Tab-separated table of C-alpha atoms in Angstrom:
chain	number	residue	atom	x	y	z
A	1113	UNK	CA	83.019	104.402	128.391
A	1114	UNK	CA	83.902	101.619	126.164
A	1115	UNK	CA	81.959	98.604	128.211
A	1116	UNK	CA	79.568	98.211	125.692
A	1117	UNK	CA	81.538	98.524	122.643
A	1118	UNK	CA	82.757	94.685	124.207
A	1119	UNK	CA	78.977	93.279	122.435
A	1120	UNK	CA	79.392	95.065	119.131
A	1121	UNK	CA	81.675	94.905	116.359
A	1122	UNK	CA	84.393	96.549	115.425
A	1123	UNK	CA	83.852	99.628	112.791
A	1124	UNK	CA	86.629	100.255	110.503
A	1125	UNK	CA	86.730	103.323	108.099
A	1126	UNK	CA	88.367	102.511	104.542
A	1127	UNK	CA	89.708	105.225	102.487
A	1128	UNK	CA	90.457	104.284	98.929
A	1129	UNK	CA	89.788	106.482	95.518
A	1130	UNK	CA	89.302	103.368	93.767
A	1131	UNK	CA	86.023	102.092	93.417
A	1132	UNK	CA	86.714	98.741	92.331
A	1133	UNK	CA	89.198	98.634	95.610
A	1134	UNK	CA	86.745	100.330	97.977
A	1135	UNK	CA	84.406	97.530	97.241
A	1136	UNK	CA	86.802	95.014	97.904
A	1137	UNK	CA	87.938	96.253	101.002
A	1138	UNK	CA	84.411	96.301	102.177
A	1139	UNK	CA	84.127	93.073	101.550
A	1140	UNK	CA	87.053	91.551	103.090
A	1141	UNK	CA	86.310	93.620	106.160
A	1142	UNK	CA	82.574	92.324	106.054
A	1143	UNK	CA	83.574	89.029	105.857
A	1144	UNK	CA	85.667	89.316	108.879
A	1145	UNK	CA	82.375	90.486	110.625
A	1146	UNK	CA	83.754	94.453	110.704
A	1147	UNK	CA	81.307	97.255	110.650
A	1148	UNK	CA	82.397	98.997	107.373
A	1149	UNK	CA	81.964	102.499	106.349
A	1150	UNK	CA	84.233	103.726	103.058
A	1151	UNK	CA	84.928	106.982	101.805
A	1152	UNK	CA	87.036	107.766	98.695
A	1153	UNK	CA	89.494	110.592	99.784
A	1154	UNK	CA	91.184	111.870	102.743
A	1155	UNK	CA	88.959	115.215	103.055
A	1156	UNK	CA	85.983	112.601	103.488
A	1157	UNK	CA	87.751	110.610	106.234
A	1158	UNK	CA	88.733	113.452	107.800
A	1159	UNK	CA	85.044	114.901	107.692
A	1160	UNK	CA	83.329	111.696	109.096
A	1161	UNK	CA	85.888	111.423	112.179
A	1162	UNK	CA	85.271	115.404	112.456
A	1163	UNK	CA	81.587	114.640	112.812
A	1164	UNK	CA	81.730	113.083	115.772
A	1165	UNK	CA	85.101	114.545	117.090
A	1166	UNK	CA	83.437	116.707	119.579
A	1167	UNK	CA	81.249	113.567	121.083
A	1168	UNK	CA	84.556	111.915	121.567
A	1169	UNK	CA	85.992	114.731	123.173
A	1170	UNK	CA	83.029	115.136	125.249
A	1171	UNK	CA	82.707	111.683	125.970
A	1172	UNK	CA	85.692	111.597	128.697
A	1173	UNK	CA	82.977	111.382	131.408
A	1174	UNK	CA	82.441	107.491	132.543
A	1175	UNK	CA	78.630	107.870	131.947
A	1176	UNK	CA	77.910	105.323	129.395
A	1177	UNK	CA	73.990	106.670	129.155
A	1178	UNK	CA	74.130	109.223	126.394
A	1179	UNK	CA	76.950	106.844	124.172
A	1180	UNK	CA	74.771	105.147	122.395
A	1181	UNK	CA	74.612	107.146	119.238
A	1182	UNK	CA	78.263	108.129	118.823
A	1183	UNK	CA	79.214	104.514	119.542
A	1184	UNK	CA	77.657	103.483	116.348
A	1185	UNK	CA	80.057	105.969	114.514
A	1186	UNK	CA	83.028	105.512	116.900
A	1187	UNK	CA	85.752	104.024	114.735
A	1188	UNK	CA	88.574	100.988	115.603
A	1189	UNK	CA	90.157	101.602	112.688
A	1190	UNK	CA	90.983	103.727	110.105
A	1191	UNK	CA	92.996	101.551	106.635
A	1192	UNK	CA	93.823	104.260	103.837
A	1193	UNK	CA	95.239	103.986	100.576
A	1194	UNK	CA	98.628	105.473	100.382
A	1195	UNK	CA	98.342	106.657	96.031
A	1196	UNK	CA	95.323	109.452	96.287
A	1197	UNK	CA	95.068	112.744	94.490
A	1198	UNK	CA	95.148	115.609	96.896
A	1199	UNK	CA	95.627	114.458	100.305
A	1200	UNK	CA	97.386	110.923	100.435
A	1201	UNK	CA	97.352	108.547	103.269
A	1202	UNK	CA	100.334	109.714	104.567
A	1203	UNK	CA	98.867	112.930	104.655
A	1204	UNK	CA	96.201	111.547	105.854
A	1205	UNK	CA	97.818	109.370	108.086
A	1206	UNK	CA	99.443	112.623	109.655
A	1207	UNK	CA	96.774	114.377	110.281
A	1208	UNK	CA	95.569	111.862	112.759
A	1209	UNK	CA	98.308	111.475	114.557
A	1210	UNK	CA	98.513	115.199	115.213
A	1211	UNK	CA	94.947	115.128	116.183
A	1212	UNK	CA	94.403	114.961	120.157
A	1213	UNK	CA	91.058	112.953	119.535
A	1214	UNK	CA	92.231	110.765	116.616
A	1215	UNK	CA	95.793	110.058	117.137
A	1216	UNK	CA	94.874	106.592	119.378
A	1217	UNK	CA	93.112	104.906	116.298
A	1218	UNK	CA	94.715	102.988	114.808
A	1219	UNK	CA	96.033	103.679	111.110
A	1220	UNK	CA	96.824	101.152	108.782
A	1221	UNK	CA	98.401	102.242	105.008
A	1222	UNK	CA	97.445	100.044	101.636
A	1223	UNK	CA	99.555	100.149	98.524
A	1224	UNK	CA	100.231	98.365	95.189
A	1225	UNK	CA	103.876	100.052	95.120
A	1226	UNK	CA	106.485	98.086	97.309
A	1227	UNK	CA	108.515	101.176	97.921
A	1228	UNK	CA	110.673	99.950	100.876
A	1229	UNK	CA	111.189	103.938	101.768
A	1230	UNK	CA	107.821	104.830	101.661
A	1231	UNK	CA	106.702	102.046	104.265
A	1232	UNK	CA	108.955	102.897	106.769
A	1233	UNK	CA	108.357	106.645	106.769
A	1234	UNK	CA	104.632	105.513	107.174
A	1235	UNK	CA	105.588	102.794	110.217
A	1236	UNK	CA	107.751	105.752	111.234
A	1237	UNK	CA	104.482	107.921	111.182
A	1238	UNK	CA	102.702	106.051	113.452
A	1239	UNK	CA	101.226	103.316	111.105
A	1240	UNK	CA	100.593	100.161	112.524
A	1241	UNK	CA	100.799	97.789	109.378
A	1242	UNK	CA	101.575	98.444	106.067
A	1243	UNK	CA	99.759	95.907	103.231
A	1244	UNK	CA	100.833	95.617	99.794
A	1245	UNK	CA	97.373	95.709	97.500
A	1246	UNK	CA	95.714	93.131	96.455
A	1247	UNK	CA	94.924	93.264	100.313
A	1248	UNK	CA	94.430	89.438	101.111
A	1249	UNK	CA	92.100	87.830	103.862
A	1250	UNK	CA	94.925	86.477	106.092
A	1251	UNK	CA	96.030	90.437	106.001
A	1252	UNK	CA	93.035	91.235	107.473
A	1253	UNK	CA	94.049	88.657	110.480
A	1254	UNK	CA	96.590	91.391	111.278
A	1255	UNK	CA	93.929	93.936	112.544
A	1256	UNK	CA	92.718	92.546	115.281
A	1257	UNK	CA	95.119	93.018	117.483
A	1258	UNK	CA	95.387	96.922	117.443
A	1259	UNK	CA	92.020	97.565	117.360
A	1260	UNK	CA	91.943	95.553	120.660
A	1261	UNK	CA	94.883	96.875	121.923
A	1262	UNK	CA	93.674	100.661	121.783
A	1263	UNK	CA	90.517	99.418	123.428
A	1264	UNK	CA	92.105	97.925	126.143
A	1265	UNK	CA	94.563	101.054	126.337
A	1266	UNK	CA	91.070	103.121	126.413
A	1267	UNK	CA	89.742	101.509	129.607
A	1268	UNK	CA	93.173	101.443	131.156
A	1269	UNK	CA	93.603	105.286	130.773
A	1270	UNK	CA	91.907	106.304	133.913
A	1271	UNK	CA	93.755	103.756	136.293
A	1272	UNK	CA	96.801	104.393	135.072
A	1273	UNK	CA	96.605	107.959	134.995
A	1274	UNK	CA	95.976	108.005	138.787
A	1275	UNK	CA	98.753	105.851	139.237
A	1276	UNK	CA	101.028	107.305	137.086
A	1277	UNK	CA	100.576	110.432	138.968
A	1278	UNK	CA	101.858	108.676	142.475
A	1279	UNK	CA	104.486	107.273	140.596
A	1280	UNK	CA	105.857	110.365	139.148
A	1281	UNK	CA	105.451	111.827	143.038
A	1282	UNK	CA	107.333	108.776	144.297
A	1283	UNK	CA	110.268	109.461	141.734
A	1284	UNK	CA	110.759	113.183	141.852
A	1285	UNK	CA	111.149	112.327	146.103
A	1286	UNK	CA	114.136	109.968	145.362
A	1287	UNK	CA	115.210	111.854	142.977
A	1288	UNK	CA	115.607	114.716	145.609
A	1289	UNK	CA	117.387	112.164	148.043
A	1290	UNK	CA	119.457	110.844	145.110
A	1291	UNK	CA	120.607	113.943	143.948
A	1292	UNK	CA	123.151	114.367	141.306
A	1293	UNK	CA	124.328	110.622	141.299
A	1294	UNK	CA	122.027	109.028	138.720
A	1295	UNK	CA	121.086	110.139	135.454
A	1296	UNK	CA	117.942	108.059	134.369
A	1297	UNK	CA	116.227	108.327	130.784
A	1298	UNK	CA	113.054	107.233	131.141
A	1299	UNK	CA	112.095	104.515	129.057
A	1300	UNK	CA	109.185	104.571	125.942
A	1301	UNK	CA	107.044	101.577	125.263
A	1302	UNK	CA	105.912	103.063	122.366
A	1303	UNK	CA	109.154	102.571	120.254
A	1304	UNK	CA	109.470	99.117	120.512
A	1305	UNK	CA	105.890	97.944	119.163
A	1306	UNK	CA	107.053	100.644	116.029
A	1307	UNK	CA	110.315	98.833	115.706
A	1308	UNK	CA	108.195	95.060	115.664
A	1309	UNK	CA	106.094	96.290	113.160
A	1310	UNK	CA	108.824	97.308	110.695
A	1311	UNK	CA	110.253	93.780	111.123
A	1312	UNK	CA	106.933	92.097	110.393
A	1313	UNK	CA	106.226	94.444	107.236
A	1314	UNK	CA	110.146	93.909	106.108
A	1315	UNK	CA	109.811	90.176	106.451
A	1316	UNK	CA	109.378	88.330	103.124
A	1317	UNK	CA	106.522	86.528	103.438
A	1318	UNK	CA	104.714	89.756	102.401
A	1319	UNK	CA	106.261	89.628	99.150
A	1320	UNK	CA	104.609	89.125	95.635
A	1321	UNK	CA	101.771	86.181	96.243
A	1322	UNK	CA	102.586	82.800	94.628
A	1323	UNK	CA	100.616	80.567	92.697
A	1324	UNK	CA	101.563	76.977	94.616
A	1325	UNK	CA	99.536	79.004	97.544
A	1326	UNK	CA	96.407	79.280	96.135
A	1327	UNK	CA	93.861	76.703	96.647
A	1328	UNK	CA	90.022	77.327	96.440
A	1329	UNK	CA	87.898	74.806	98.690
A	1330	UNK	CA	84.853	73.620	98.164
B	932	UNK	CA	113.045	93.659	81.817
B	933	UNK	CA	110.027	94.394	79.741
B	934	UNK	CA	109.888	91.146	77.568
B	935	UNK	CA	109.511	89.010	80.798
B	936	UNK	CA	105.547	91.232	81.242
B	937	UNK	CA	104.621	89.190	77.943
B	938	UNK	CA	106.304	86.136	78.326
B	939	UNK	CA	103.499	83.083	78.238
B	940	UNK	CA	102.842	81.896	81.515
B	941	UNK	CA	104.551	78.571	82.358
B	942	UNK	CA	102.371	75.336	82.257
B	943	UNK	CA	100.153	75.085	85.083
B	944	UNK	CA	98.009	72.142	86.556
B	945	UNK	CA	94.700	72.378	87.382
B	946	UNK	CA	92.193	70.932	89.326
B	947	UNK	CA	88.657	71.559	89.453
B	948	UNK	CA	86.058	69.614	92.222
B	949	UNK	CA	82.602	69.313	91.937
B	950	UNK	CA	79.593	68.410	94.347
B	951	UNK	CA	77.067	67.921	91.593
B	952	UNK	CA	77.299	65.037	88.936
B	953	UNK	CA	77.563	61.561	90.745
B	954	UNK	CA	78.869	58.888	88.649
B	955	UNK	CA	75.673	56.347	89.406
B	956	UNK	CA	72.989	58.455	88.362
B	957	UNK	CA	74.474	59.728	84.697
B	958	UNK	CA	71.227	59.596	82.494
B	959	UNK	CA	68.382	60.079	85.594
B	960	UNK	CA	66.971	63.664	84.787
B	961	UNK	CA	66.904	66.610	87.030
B	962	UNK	CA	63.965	68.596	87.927
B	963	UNK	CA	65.189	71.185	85.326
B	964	UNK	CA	64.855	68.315	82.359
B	965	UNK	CA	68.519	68.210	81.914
B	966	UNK	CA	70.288	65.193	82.283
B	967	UNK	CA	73.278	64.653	84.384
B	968	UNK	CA	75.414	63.551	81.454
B	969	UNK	CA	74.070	67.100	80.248
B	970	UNK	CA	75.213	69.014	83.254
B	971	UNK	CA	78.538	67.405	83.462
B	972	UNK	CA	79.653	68.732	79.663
B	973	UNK	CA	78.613	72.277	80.719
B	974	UNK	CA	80.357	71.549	83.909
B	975	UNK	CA	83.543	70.344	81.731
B	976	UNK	CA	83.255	73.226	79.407
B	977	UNK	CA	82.986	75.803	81.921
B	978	UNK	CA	85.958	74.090	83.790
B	979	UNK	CA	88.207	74.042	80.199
B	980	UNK	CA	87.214	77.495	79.747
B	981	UNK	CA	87.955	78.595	82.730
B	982	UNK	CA	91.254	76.963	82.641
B	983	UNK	CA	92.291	78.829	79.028
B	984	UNK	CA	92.105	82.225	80.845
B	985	UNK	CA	94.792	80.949	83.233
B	986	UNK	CA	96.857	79.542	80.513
B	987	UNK	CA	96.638	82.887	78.292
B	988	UNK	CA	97.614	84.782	80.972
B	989	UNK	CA	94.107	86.648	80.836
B	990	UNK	CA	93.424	86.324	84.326
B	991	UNK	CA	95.504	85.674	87.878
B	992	UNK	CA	95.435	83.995	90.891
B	993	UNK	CA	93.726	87.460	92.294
B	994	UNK	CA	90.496	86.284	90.683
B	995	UNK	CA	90.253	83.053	92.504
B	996	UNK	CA	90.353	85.600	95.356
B	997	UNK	CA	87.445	87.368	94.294
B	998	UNK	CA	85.422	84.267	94.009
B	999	UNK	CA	86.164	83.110	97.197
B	1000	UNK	CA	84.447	86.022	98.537
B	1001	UNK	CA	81.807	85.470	96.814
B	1002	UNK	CA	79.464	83.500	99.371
B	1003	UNK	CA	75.436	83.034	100.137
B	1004	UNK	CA	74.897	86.687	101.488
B	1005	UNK	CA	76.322	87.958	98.455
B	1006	UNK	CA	76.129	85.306	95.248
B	1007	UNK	CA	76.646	88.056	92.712
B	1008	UNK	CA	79.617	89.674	93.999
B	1009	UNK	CA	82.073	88.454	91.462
B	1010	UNK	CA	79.760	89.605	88.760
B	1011	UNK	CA	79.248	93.252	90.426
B	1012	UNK	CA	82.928	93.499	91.030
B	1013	UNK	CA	83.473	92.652	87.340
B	1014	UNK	CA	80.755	94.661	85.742
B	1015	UNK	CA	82.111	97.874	88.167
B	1016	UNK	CA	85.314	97.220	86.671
B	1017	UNK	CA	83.865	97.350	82.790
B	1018	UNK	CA	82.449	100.633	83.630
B	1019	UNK	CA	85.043	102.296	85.401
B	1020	UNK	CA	87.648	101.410	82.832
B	1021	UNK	CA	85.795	102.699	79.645
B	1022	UNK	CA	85.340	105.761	81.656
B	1023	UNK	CA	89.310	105.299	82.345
B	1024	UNK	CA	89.402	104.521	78.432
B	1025	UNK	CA	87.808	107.739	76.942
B	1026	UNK	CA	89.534	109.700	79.647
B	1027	UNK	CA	92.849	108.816	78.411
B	1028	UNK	CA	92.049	109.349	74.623
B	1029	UNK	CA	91.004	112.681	75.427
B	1030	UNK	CA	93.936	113.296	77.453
B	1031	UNK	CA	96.227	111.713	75.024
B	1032	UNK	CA	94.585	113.814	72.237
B	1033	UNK	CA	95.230	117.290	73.654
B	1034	UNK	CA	97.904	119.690	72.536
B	1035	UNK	CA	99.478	119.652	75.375
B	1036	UNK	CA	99.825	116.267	76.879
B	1037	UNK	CA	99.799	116.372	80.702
B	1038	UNK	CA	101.516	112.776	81.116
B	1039	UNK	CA	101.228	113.311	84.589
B	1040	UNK	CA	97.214	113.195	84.719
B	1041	UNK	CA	97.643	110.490	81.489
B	1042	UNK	CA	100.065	108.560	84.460
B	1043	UNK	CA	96.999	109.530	86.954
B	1044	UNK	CA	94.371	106.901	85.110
B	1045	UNK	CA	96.641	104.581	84.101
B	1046	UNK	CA	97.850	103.832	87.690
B	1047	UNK	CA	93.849	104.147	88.244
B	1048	UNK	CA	92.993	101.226	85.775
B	1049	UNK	CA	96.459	99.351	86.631
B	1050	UNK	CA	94.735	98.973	90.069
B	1051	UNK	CA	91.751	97.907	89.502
B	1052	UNK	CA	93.170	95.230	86.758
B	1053	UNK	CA	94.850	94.068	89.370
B	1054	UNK	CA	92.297	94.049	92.071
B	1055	UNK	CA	90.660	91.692	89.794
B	1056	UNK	CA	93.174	89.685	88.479
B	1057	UNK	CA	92.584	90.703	84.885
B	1058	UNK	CA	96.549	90.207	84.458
B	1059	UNK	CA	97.381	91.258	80.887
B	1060	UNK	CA	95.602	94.816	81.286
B	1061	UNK	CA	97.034	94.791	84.453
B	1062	UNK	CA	100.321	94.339	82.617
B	1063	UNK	CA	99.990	96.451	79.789
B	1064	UNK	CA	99.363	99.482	81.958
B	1065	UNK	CA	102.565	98.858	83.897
B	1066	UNK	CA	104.043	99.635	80.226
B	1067	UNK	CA	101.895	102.323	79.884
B	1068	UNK	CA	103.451	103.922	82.551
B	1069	UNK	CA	106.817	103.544	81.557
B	1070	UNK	CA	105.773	105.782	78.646
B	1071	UNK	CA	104.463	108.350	80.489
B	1072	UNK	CA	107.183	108.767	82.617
B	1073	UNK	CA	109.511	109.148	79.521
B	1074	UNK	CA	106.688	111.540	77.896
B	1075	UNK	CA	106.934	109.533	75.209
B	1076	UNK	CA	103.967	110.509	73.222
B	1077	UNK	CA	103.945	107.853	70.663
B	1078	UNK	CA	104.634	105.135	73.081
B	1079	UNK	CA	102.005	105.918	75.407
B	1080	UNK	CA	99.598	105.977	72.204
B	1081	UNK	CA	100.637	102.506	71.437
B	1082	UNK	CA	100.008	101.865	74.673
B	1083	UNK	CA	96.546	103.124	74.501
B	1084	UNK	CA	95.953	101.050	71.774
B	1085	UNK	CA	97.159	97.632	73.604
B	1086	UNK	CA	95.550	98.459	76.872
B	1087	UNK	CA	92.043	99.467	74.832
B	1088	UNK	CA	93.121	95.803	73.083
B	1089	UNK	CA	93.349	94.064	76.298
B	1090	UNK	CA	90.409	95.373	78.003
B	1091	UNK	CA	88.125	94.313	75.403
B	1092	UNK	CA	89.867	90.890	75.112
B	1093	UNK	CA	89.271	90.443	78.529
B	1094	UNK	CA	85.678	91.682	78.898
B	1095	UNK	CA	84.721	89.550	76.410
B	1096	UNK	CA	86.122	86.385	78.749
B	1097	UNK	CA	84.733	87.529	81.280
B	1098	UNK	CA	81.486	87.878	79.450
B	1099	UNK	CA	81.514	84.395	77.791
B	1100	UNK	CA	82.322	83.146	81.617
B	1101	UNK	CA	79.113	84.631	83.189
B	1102	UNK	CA	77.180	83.298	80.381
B	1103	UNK	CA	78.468	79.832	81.125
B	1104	UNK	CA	77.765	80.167	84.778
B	1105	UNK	CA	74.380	81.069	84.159
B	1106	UNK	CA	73.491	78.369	81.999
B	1107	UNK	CA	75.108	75.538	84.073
B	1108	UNK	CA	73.662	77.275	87.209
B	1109	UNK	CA	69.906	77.154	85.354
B	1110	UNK	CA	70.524	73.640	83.930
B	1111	UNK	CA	70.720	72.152	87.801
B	1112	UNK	CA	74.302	72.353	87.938
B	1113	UNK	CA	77.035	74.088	90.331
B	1114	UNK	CA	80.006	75.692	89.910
B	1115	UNK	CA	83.095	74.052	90.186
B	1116	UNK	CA	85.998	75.400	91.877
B	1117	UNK	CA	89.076	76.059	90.645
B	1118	UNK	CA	91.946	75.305	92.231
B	1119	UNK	CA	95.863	75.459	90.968
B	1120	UNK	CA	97.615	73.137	92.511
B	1121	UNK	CA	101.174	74.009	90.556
B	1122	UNK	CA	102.388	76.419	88.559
């Protein structure tokens, strides 16, 4: 499904309504050898991960054959504005989390406003990062990891879905013998990469850039 | 709170590195006809010049950014990023007289292009725009008519301050670029 996504690059859609911004963001991207395709609202976003919504449904099957044109548009990662008339990256952000084909790409929020409230209802979301514009190359560093984390999860899916299955066969039958003695809440992985990634967006080295930093190289 | 957007920025140090002129060969000429010693005053210009825009407070450390982007595959990128911006903002410009102008102010859509043009200011690190619209938007959250036209008026002010540094600073460029020479770098090294 994924094998040969392993030789090409990684595309990431940017939404921004700024065009100065949108062509920045391309270029950072670009320049950290990203595919790149931008679009300047939500609607748009929403309308080029639509297009190919039903390939990725479809696309369950392990035959790799007929991938080749929806793997061009398949996209790692979607990084939105958060300030946009009409739908904002929240909104945004929302909507593809409530989407059955979207919600496992990861989302990442931009914005020039250090609201402290505002970022965690957007880690809270389901955001994986949160960068405060200007977006900076060593932000970009930050990416990486989740796009290659929900590729990874991708190829895992199958296995552990079969296991999973024994497992949960294996439990309900000591359960049974167990009976009323133990109450168990299962435990969920997912909180505690949400709770890491508030702590790494809270910490202050994200804060307003400073000038003693800065040092162009010939 | 809102004196400290104006205040001058503090004395900074500056450095500025160059590949080109080599202190044993000042007077040999180039293929271009232009002699090192010739190159190295454009050079020293363009490096002074540069230098006042960081001093005035007309442009950030965000622009140093932006030309560290800029690389072989794309050797105009600073200059397209700026030029976008020039457009973009006199449409951002005209949009807010008109707005401003109505009978009916809506501050919100006024508040709208402002935090527009606030962004891209500081996407570029053209820092007293950048500034001025964060006033600007004071004002419009007060609906203070008058205010946000004096606004207008010091963001319009800014704008075309800056575009003309900008403009002066390509110009520069060019000529040191087509007299043999290369750009120095600019580096801050306090501030």
């Amino acid at each position: 499904m994924g094998m040969a996504a392993a030789e090409s690059q990684f595309h990431v859609l940017a939404v921004d309504d700024n065009i100065i911004d949108r062509k920045l963001i391309e270029k950072l991207l670009k320049t950290s050898s990203y595919q790149v395709t931008t679009v300047d609202s939500g609607s748009k976003a929403l309308e080029f991960l639509g297009l190919h919504e039903d390939d990725q449904s479809s696309s369950d099957s392990p035959s790799i054959s007929t991938n080749k044109h929806h793997q061009e548009l398949e996209v790692n990662l979607i990084i939105t504005d958060y300030c946009m008339p009409g739908m904002t990256g929240y909104d945004l952000l929302k909507k593809i989390k409530e989407s059955s084909s979207l919600r496992n790409i990861p989302v990442v929020i931009m914005s020039s406003e250090n609201v402290p409230s505002r970022i965690s209802r957007c880690l809270e979301e389901g955001a994986e990062e949160f960068f405060l514009k200007p977006v900076r190359p060593a932000d970009l560093n930050r990416l990486k990891p989740h796009m290659m984390k929900a590729v990874s999860k991708d190829q895992k899916q199958e296995k552990h879905e079969e296991e999973e299955e024994e497992e949960i066969q294996s439990q309900k039958h000591q359960q049974q013998q167990q009976q009323h003695h133990q109450q168990q809440s299962s435990p969920r992985p997912s909180g505690n990469s949400k709770r890491k990634a508030m702590e790494e967006n809270l910490s202050p080295d994200r804060t307003r850039p400073r000038y003693s930093d800065i040092a162009a190289v010939v | 709170m809102l004196e400290s957007l104006f205040s001058t920025p503090k004395i900074c140090q500056f450095k500025a590195t160059s590949s080109f002129v080599t202190p044993h060969t000042p007077l040999s000429l180039n293929r271009q006809g232009t002699t090192g010693m010739e190159v190295g005053q454009m050079q020293r210009r363009l490096v002074e010049f540069t230098k006042s825009l960081f001093m005035e407070g007309f442009l950030d450390g965000q622009f140093l950014q932006l030309q560290q982007l800029q690389d072989e595959s794309n050797p105009d990128f600073v200059v397209e990023v700026v030029s976008l911006f020039f457009q973009d903002s006199e449409k951002l410009l005209n949009d807010l007289t008109l707005a401003l102008e109505q009978q009916n102010v809506d501050f919100k859509r006024v508040d709208a292009h402002v935090h527009q043009l606030k962004g891209s200011s500081s996407s570029i690190g053209a820092q007293r725009v950048k500034n001025a619209c964060v006033v600007f938007r004071n004002f419009c959250e007060e609906q203070n008519l008058e205010g946000c036209m004096r606004c207008l008026q010091q963001v319009k002010q800014e704008f075309y301050l800056v575009k003309n540094k900008f403009e002066t600073l390509f110009t520069l460029e060019q000529q040191l670029v087509a007299a043999g020479g290369s750009i120095p770098t600019m580096e801050i090294t306090s501030f």
